[in-house]
PDB file of C-alpha atoms in Angstrom:
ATOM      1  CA  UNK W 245      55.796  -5.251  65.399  1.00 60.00           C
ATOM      2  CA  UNK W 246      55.716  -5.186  69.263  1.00 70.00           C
ATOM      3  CA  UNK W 247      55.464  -8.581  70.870  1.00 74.00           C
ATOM      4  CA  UNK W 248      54.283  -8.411  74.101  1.00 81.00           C
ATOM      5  CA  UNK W 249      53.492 -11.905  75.979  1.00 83.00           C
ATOM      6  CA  UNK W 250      50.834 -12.328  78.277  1.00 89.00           C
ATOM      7  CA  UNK W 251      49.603 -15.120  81.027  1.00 91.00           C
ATOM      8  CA  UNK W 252      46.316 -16.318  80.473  1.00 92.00           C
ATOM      9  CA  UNK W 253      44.992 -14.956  83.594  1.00 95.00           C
ATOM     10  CA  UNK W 254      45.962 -11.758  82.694  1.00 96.00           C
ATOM     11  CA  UNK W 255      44.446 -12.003  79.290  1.00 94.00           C
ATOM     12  CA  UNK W 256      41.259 -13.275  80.220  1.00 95.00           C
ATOM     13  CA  UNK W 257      41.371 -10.488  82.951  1.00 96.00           C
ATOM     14  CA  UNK W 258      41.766  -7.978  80.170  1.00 95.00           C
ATOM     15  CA  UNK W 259      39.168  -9.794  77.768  1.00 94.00           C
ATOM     16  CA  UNK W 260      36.769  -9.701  80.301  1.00 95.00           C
ATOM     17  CA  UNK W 261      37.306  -5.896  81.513  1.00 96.00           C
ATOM     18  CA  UNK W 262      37.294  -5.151  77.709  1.00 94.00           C
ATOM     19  CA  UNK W 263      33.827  -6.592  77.046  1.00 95.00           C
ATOM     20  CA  UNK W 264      32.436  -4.798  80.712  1.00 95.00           C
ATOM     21  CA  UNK W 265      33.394  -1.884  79.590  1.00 96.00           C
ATOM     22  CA  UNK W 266      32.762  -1.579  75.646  1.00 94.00           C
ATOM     23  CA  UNK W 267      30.317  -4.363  74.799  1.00 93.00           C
ATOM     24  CA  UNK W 268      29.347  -2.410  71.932  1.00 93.00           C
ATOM     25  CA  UNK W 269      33.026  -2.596  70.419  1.00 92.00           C
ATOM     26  CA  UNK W 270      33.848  -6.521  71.368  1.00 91.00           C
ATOM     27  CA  UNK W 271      32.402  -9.770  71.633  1.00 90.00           C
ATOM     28  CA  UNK W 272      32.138 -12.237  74.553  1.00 91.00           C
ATOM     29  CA  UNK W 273      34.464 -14.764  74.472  1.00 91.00           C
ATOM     30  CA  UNK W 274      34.448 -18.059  76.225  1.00 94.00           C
ATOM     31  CA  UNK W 275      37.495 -19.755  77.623  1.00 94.00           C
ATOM     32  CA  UNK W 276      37.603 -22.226  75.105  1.00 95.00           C
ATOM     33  CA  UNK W 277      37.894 -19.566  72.647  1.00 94.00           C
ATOM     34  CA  UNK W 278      40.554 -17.490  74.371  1.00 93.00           C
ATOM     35  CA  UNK W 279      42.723 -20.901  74.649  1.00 92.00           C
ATOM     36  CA  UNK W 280      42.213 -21.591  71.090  1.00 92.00           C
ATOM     37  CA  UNK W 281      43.348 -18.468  70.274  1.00 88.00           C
ATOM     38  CA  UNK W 282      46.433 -18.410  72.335  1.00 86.00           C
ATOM     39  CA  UNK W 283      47.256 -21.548  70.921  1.00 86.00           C
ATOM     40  CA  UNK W 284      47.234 -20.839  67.521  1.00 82.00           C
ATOM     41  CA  UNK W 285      49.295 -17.481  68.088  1.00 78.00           C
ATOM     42  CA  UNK W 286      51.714 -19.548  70.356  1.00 72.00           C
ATOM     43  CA  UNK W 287      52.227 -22.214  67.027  1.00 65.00           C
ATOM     44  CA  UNK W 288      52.251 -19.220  64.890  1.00 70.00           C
ATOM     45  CA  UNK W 289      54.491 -17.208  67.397  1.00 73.00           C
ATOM     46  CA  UNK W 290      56.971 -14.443  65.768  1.00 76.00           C
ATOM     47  CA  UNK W 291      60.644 -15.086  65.581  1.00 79.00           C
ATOM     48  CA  UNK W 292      63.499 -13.184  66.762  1.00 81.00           C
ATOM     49  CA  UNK W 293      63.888 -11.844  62.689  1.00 79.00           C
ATOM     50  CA  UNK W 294      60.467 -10.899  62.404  1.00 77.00           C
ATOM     51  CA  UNK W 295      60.371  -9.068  65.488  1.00 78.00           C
ATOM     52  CA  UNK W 296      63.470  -7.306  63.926  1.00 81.00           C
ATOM     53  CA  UNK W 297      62.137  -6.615  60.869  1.00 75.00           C
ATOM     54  CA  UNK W 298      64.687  -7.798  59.105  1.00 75.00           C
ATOM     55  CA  UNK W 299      62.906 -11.111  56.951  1.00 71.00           C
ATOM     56  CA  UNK W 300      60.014  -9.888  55.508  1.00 73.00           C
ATOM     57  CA  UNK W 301      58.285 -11.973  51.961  1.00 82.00           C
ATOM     58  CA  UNK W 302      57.517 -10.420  49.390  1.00 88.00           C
ATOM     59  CA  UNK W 303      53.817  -8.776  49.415  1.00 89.00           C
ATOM     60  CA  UNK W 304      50.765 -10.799  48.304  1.00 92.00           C
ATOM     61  CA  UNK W 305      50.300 -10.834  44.518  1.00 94.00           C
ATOM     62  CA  UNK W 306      49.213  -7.663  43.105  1.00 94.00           C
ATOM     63  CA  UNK W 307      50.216  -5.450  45.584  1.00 92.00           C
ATOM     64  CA  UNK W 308      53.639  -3.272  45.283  1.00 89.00           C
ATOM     65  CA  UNK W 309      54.319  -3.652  48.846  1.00 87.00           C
ATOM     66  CA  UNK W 310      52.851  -4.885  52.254  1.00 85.00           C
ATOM     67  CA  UNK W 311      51.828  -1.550  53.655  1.00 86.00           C
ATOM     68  CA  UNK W 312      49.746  -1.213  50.070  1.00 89.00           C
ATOM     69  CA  UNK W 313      48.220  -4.820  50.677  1.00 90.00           C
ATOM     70  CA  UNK W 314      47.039  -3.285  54.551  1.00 88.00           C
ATOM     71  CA  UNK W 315      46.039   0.193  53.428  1.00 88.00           C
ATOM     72  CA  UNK W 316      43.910  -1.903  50.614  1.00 91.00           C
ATOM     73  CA  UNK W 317      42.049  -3.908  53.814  1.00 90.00           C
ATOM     74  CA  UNK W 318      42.110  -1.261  56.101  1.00 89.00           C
ATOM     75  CA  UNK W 319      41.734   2.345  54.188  1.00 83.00           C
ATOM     76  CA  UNK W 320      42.989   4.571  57.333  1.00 85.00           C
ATOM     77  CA  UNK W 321      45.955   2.603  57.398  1.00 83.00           C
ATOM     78  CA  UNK W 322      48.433   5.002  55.330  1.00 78.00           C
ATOM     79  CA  UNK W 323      50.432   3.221  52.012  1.00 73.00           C
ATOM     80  CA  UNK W 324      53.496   4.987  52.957  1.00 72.00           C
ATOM     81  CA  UNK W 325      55.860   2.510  54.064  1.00 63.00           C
ATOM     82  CA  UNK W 326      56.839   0.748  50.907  1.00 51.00           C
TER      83      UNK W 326
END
């Protein structure tokens, strides 16, 4: 995972560019929407071992690995990193 931080005045920059340019592959979002959002990734922000990669829980049940539980959601994502 890659962690980047952002300002929100930056974000909102982007979000807005974003939806100017590709309306067809975003939605609008208000302010109060872009603050929620930052808030709950702030409260659910990673940690320095997550960033690392080197906690990681066991995959959901059913699934042999993470990477299979993704590829399962999203079928171009490849179940290769078990």
């Amino acid at each position: 995972m890659i962690y980047l931080p952002i300002d929100p005045e930056t974000q909102r920059k982007r979000v807005q560019r974003r939806y100017g340019e590709s309306p067809d592959q975003t939605w609008q979002m208000s302010e109060e929407e872009l603050m929620e959002w930052r808030a709950f990734f702030h409260e659910n922000e990673p940690d320095e071992a997550e960033l690392n990669g080197t906690i990681l829980e066991d995959a959901p049940p059913g699934y042999e690995s993470w990477s299979a539980w993704a590829a399962s959601r999203w079928p171009s994502f490849p179940d290769e990193y078990a």
